[in-house]
Coordinates of N, CA and C and ligand atoms in Angstrom, one line a residue:
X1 N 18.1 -2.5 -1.7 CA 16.6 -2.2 -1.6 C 15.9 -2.6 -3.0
X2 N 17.0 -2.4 -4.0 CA 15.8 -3.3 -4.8 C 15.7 -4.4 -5.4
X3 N 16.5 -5.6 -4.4 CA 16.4 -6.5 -4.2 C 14.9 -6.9 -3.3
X4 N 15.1 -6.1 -2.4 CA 13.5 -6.7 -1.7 C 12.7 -6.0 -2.4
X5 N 12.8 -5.1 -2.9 CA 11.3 -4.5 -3.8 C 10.8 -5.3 -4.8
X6 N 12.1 -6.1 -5.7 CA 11.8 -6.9 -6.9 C 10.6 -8.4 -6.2
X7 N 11.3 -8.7 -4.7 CA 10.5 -9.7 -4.3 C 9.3 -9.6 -4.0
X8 N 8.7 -8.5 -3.5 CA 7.8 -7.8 -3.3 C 7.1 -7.5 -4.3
X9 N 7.3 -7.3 -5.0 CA 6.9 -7.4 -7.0 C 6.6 -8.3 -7.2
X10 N 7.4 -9.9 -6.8 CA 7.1 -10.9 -7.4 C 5.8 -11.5 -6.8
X11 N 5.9 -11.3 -5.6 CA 4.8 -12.1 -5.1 C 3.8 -11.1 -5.1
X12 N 3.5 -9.9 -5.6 CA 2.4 -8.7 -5.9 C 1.5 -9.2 -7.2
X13 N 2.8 -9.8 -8.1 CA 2.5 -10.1 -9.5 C 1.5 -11.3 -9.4
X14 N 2.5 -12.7 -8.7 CA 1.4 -13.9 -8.6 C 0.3 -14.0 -7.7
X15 N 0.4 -13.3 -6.5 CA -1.1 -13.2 -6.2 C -1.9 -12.4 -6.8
X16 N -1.7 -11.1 -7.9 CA -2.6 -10.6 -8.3 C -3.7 -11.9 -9.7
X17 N -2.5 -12.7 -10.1 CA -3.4 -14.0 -10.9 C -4.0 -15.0 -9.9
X18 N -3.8 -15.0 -8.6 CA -4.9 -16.1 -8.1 C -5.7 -15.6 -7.8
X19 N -6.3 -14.3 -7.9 CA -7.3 -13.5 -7.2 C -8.8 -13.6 -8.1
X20 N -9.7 -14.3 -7.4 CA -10.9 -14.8 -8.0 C -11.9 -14.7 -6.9
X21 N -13.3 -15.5 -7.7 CA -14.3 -15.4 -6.5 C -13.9 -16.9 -6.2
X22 N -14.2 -16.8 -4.6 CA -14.1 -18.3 -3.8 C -12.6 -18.4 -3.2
X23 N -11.9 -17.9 -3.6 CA -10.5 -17.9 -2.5 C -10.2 -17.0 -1.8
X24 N -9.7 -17.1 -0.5 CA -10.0 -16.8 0.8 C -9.0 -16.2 0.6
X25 N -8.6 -14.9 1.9 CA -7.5 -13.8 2.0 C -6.3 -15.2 2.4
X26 N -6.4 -16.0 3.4 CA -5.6 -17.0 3.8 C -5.0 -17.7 2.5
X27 N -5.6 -17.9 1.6 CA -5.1 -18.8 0.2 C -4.1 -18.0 -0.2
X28 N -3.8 -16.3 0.2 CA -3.2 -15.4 -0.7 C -2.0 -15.2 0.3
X29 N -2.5 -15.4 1.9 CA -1.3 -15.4 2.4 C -0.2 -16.7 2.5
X30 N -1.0 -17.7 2.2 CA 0.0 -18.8 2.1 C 0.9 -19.0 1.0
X31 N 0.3 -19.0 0.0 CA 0.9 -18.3 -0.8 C 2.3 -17.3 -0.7
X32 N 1.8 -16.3 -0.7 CA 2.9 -15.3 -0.2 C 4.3 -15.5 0.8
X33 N 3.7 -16.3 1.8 CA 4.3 -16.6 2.4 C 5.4 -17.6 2.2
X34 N 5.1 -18.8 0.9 CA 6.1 -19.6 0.4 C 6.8 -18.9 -0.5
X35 N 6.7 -17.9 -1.1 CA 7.3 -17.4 -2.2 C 8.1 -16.5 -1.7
X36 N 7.9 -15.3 -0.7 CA 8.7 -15.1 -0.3 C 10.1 -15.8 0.4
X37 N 10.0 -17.1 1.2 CA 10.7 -17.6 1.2 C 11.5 -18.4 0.4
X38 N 10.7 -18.8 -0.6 CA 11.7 -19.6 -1.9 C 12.8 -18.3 -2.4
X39 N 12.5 -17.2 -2.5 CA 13.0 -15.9 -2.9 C 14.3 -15.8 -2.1
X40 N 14.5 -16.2 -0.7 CA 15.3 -16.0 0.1 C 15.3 -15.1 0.8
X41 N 14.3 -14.4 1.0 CA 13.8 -13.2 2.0 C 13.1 -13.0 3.4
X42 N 12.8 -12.6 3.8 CA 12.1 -12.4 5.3 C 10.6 -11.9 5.2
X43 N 9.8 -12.1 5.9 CA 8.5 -11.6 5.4 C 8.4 -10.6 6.5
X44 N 8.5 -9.1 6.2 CA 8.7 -8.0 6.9 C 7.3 -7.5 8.1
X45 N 6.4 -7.5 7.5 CA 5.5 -7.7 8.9 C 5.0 -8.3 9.5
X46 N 5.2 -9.9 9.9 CA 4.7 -10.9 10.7 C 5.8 -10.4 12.0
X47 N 4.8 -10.5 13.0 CA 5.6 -9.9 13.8 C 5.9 -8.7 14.5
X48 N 6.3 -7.7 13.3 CA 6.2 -6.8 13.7 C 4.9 -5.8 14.4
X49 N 5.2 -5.1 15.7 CA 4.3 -5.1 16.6 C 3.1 -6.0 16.6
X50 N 3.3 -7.2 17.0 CA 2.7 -8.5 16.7 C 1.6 -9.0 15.6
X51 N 1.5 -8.4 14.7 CA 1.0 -8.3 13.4 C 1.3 -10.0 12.8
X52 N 0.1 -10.4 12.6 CA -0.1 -12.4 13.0 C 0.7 -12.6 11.2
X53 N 0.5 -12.0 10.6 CA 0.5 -12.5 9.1 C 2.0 -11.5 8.1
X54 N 1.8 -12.0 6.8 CA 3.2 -11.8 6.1 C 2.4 -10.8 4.8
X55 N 1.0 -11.0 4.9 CA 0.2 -9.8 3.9 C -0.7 -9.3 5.0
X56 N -1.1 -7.9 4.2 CA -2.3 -7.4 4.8 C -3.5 -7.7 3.4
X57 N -4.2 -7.7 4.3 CA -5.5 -8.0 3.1 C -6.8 -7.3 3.2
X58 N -7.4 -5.9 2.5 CA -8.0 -5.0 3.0 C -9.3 -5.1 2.0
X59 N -10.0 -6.1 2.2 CA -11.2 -6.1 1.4 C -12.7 -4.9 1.4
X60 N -13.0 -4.4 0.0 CA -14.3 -3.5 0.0 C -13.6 -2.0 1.1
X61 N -14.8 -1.9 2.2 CA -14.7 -0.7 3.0 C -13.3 -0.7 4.1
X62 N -12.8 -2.2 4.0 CA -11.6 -1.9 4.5 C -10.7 -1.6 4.0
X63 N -9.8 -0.7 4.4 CA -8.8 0.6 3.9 C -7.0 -0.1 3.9
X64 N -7.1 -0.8 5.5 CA -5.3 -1.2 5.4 C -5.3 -1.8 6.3
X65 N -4.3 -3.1 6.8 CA -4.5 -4.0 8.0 C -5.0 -4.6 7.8
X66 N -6.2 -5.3 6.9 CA -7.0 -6.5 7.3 C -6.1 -7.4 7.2
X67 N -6.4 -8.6 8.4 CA -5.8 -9.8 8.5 C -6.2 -10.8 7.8
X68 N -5.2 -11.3 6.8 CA -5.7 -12.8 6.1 C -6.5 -13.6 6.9
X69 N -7.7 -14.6 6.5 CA -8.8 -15.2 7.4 C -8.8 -16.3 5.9
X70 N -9.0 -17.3 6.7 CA -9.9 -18.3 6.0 C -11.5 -18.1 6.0
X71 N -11.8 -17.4 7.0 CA -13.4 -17.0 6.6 C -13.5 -15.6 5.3
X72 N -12.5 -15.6 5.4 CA -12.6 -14.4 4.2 C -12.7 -14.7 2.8
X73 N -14.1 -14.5 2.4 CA -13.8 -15.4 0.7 C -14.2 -14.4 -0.1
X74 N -12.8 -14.1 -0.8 CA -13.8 -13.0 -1.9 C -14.7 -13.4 -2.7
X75 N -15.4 -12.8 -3.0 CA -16.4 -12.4 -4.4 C -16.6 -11.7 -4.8
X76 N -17.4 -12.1 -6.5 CA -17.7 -11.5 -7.6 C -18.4 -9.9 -6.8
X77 N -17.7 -9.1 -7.3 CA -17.8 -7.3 -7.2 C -17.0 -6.7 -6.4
X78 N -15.7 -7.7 -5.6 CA -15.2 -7.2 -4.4 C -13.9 -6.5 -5.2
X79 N -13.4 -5.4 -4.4 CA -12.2 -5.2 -4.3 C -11.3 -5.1 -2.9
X80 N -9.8 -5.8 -3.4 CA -9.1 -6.4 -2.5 C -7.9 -5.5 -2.5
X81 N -7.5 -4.9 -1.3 CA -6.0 -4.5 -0.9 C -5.0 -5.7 -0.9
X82 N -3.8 -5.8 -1.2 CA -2.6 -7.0 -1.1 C -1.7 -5.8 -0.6
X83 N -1.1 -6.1 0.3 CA -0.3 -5.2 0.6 C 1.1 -6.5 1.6
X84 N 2.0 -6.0 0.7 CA 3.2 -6.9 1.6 C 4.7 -6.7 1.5
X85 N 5.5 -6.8 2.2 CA 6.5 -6.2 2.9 C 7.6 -7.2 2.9
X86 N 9.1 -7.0 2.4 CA 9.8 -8.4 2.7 C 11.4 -7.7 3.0
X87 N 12.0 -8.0 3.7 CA 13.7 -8.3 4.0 C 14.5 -8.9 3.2
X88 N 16.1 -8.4 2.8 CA 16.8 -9.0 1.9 C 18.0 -8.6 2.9
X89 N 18.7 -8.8 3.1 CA 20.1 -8.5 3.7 C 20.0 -7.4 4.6
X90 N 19.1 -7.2 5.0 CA 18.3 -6.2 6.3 C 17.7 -5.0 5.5
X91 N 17.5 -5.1 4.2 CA 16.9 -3.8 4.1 C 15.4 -4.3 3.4
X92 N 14.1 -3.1 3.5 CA 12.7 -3.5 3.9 C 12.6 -3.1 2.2
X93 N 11.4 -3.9 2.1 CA 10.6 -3.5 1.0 C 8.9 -3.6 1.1
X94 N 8.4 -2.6 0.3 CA 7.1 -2.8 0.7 C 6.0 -2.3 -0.5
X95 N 5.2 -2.5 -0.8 CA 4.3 -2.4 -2.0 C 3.2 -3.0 -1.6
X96 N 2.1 -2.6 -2.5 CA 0.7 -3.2 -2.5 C -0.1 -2.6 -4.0
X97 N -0.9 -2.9 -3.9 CA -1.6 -3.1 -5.1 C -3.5 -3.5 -4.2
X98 N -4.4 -2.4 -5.4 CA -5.5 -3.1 -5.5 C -6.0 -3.6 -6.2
X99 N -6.9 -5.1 -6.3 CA -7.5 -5.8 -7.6 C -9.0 -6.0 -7.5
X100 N -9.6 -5.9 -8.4 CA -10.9 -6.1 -8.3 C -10.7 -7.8 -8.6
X101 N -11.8 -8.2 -7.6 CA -11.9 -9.5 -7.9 C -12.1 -10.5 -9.1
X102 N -13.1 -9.6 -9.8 CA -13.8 -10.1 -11.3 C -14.2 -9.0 -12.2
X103 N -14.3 -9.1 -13.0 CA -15.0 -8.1 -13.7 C -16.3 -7.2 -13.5
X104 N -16.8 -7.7 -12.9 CA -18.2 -7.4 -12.5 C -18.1 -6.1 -11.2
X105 N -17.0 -5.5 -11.1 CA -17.1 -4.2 -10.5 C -17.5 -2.9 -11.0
X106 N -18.3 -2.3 -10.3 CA -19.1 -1.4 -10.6 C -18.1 -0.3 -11.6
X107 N -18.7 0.8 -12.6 CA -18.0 2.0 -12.8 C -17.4 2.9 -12.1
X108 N -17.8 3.1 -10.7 CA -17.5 3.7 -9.5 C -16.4 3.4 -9.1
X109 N -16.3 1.9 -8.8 CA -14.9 1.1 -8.6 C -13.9 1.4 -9.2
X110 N -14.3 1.0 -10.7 CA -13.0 1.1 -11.3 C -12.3 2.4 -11.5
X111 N -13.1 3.3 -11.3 CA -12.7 4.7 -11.0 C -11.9 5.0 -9.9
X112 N -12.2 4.4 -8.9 CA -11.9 4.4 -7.7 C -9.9 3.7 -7.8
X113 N -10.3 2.7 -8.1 CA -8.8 1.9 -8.4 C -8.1 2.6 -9.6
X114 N -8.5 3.6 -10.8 CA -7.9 3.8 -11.7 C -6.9 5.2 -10.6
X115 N -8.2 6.0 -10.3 CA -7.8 7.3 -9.6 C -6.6 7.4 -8.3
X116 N -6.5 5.9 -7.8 CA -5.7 6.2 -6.7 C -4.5 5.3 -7.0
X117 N -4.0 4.4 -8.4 CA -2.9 4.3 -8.8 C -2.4 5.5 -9.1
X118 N -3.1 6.0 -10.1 CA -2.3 7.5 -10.9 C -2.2 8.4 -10.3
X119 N -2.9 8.4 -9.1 CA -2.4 9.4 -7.7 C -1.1 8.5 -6.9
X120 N -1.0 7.9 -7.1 CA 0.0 7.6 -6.4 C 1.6 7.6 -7.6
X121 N 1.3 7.6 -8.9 CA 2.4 7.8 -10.0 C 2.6 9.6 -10.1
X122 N 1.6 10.2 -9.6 CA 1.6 11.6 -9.4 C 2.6 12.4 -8.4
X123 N 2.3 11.2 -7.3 CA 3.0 11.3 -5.7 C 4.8 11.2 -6.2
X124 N 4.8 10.1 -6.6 CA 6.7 9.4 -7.3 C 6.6 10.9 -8.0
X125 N 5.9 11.2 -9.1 CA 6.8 12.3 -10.4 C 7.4 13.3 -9.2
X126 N 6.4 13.5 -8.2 CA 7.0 14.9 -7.2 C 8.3 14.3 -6.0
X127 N 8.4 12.8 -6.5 CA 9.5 12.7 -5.2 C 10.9 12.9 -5.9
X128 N 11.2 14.3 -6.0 CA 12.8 14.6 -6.1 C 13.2 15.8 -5.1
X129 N 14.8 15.7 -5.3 CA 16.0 16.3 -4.7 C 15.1 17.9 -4.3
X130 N 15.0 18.3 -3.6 CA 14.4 19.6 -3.2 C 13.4 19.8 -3.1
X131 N 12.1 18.9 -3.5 CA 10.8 19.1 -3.1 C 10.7 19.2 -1.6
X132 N 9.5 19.2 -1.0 CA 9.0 19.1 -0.3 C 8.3 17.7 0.4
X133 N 8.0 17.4 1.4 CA 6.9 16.3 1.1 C 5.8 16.3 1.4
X134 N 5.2 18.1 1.5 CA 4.1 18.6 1.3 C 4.1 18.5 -0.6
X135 N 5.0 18.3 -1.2 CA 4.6 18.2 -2.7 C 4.0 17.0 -2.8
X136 N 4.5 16.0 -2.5 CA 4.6 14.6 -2.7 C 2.9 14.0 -1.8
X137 N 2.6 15.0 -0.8 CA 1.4 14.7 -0.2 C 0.1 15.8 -1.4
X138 N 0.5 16.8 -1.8 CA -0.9 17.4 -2.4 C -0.7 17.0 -3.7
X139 N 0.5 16.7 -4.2 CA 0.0 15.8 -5.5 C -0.8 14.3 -5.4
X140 N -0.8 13.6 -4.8 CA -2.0 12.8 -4.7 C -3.5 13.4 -4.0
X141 N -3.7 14.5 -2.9 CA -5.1 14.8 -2.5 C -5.7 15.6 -3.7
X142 N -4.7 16.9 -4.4 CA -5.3 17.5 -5.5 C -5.9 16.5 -6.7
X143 N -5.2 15.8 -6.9 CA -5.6 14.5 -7.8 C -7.3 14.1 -7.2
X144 N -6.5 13.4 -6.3 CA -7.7 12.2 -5.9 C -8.7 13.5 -5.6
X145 N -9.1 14.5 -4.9 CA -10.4 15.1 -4.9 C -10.6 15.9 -6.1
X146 N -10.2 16.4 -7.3 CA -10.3 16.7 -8.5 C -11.3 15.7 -8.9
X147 N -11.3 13.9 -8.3 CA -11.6 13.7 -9.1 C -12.8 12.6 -8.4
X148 N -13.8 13.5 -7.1 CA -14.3 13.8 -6.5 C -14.5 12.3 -5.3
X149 N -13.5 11.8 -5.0 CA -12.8 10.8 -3.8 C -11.8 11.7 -2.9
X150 N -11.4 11.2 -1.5 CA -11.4 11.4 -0.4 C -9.9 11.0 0.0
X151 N -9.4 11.5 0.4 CA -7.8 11.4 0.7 C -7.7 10.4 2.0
X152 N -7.8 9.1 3.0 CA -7.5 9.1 4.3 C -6.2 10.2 5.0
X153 N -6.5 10.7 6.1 CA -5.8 11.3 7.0 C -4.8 10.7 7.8
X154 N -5.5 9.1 8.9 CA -4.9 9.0 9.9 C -3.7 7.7 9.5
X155 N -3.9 7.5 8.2 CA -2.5 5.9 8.0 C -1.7 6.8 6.6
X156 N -0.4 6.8 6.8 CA 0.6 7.6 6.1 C 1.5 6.9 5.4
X157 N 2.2 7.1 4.2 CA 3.4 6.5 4.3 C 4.5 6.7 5.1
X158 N 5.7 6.3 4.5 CA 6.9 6.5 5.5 C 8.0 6.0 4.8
X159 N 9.5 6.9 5.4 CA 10.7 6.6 5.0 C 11.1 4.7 5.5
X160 N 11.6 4.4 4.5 CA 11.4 3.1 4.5 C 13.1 2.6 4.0
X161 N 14.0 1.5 4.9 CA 15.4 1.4 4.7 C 15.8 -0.2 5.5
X162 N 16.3 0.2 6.4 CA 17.0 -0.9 7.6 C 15.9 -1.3 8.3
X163 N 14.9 -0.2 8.5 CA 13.4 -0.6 9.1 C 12.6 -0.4 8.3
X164 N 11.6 -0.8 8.3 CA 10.0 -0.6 7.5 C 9.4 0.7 8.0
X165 N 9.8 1.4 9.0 CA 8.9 2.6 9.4 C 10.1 3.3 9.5
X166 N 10.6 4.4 8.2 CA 11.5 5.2 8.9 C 11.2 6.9 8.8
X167 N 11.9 8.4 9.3 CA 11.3 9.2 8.9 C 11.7 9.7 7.5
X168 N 10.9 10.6 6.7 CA 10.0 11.1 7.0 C 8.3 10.4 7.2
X169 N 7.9 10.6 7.8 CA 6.4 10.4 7.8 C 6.2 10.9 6.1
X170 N 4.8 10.2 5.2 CA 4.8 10.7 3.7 C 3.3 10.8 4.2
X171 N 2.6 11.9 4.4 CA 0.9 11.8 4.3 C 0.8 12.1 2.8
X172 N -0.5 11.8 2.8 CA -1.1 12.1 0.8 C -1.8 12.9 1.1
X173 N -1.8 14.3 1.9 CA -2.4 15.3 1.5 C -1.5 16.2 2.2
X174 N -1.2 17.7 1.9 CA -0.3 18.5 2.6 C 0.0 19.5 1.5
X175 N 0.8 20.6 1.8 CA 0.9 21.7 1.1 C 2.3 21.9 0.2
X176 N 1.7 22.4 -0.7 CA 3.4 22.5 -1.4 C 4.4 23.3 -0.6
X177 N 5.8 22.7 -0.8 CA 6.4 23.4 -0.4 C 6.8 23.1 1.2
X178 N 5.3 22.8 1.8 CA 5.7 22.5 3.2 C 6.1 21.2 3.9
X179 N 6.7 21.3 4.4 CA 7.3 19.9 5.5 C 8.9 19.2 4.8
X180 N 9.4 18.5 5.5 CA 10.4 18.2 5.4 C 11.3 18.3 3.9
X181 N 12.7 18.5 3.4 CA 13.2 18.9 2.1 C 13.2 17.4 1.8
X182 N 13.2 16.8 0.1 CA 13.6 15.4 0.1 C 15.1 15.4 -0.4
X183 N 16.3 14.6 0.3 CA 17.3 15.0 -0.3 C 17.7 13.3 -0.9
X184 N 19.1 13.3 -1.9 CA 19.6 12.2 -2.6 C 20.0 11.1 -1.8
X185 N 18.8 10.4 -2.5 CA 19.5 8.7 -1.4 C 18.1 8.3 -0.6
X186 N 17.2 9.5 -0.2 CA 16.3 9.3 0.6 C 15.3 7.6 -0.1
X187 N 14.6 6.9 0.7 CA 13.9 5.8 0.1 C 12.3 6.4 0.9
X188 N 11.0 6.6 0.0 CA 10.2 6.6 0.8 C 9.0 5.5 -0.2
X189 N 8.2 5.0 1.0 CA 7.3 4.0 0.9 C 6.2 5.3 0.7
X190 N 5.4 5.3 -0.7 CA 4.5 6.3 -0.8 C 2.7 5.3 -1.1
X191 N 2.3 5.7 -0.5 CA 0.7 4.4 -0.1 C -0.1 5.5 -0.2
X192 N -1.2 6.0 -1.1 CA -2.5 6.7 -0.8 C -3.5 5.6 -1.2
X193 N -4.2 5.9 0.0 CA -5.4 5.0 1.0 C -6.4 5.9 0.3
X194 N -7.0 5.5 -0.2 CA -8.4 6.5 -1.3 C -9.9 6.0 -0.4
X195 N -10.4 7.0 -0.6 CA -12.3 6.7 0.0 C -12.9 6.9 -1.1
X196 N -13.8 6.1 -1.5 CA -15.1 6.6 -2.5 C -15.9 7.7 -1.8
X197 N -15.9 7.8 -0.3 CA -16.7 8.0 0.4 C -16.0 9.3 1.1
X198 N -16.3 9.9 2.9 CA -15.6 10.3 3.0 C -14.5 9.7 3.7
X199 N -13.5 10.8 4.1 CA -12.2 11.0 4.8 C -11.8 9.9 5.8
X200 N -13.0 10.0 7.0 CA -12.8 9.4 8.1 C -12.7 7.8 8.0
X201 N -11.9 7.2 9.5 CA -11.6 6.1 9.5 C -12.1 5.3 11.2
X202 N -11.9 4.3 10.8 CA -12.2 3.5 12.4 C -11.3 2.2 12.6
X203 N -11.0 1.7 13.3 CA -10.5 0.3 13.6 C -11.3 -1.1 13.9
X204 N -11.0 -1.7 13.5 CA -12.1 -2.9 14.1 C -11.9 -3.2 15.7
X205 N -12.5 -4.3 16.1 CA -12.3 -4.8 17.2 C -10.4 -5.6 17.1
X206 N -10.7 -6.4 16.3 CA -9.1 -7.0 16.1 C -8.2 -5.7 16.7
X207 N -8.1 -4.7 16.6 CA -7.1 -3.4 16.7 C -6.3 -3.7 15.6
X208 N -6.7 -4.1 14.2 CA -5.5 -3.7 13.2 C -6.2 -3.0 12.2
X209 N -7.6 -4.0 11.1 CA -8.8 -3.5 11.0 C -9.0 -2.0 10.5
X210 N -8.5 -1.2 9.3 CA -9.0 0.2 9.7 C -10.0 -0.2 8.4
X211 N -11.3 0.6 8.8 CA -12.7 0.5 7.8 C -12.7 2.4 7.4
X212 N -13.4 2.0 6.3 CA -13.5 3.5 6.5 C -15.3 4.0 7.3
X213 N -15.0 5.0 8.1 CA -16.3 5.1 8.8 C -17.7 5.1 8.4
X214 N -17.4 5.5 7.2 CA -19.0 5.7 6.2 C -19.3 4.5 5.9
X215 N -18.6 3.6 5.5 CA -18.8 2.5 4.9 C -18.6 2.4 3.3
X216 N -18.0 3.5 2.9 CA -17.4 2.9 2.0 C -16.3 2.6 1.3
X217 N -16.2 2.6 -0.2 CA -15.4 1.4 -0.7 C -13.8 2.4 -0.4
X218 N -12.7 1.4 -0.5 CA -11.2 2.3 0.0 C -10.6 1.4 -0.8
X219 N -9.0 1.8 -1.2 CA -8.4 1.9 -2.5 C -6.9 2.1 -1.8
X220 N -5.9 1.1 -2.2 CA -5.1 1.2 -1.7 C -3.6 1.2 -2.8
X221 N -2.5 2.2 -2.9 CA -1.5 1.3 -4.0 C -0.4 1.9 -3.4
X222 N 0.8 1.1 -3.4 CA 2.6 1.2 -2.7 C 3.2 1.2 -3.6
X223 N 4.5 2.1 -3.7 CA 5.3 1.9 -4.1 C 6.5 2.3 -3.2
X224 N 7.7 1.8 -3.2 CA 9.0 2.3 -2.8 C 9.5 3.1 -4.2
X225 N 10.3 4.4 -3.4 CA 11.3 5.4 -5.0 C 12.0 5.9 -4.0
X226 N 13.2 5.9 -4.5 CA 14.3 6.3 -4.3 C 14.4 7.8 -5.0
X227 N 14.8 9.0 -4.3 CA 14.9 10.2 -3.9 C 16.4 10.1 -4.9
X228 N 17.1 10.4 -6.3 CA 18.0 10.4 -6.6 C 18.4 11.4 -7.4
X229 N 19.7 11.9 -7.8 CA 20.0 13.0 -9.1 C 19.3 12.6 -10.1
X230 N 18.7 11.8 -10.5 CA 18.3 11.2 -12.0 C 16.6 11.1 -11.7
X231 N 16.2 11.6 -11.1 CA 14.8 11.7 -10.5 C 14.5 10.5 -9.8
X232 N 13.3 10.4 -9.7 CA 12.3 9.3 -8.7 C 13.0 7.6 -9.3
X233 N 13.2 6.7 -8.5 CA 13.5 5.4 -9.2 C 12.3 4.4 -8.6
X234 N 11.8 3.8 -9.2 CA 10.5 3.1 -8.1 C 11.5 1.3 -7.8
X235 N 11.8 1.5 -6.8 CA 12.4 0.3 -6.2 C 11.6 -1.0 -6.5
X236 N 10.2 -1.3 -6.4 CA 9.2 -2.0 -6.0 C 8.4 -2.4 -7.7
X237 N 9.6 -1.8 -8.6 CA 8.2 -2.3 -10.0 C 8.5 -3.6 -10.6
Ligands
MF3_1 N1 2.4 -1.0 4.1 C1 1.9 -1.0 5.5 C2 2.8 0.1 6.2 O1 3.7 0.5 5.7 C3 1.9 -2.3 6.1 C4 2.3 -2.4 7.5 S1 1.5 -3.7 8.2 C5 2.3 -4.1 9.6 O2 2.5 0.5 7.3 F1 1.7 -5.1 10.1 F2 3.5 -4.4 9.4 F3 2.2 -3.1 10.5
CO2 CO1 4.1 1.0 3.8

């Protein structure tokens, strides 16, 4: 596993330097799409449940799922989800990252992307041997509304290995102490999906598409960690 996570890194790394105004979500998946393959890996979501592409690409009020488009052209003030997934000898890796397009993102923004990385490095410090994954879910919502943004509800992480969706389910809000124990060895994909705005979500017409319903801005970052005696290991850095 962290063989596909390093790949998954790599191509996290070089699309985060092509990312400018005037190139399209499509420029990012082609991209991706060759490097993964030079790497010798599999691109883990094309495909799966017919999912057209090898990134997701979740620009501004979109939260997770947008589909790379050639009509998609970022610009100066936007912020972009990358989010992508790859196979090594059958095991999954998966990460994402958000970037603001240019500098020219509001205060708000950058708040917004500062607040839901470090909720998500909050989520890893709680992924050990006897937590809970009600720890691992209220250490990112305590965070992120502390710091007065919006947790999503309805898209989760998940135990992540042989498949890309394995259990436990990981939500980023939940109670200490409650839900499933995390024991040694476990691998989980931990993703908090942040709102500027509030909570709720909607799908587009596409059915992959999730916006957030208010219309505003959402914030997305992945990592894989490994559940071990020696604490949290982030597979995916
Ligand atoms: N990181 C997302 C997830 O774990 C991406 C899945 S996109 C899909 O659910 F197309 F593969 F579904
Ligand atoms: Co995931």
């Amino acid at each position: 596993m962290r063989r596909s996570g390093r790949v998954v890194r790599e191509v996290l790394d070089q699309l985060r330097t092509l990312v400018a105004p005037g190139v399209t979500t499509m420029d990012l998946e082609r991209t991706a799409e060759q490097k993964i393959k030079d790497l010798g890996a599999t691109p883990a979501f094309k495909g799966y449940y017919d999912y057209p592409c090898v990134l997701c690409t979740s620009i501004n009020e979109e939260i997770v799922h947008g589909i790379p488009s050639e009509k998609r052209v970022l610009k100066a003030g936007d912020i972009v989800s990358i989010d992508c997934g790859a196979v090594m000898d059958g095991y999954y890796g998966d990460a994402a990252i958000t970037v603001a397009v240019d500098g020219s993102i509001t205060p708000e923004l950058s708040k917004l992307l500062e607040v839901t990385e470090a909720s998500l490095y909050r989520a890893i410090e709680a992924a050990r041997i006897g937590n809970a994954v009600g720890d691992v879910g209220a250490a990112v919502q305590e965070f992120v509304e502390a710091n007065g943004f919006s947790v999503v509800r309805e898209f989760v992480g998940h135990g992540i290995g042989t498949h890309l969706h394995e259990e436990p389910q990981v939500p980023n809000f939940g109670t200490r102490g409650h839900g499933a124990r995390l024991r040694d060895g476990m691998v989980l994909a931990i993703e908090p999906m942040v709102n500027s705005g509030k909570p709720g979500t909607r799908v587009l017409e596409d059915k992959w598409t999730a916006v957030t319903a208010d219309g505003s801005y959402s914030a997305h970052f992945e990592h894989c960690v490994a559940v071990t005696k020696d604490g949290p290991v982030i597979l995916t850095q």
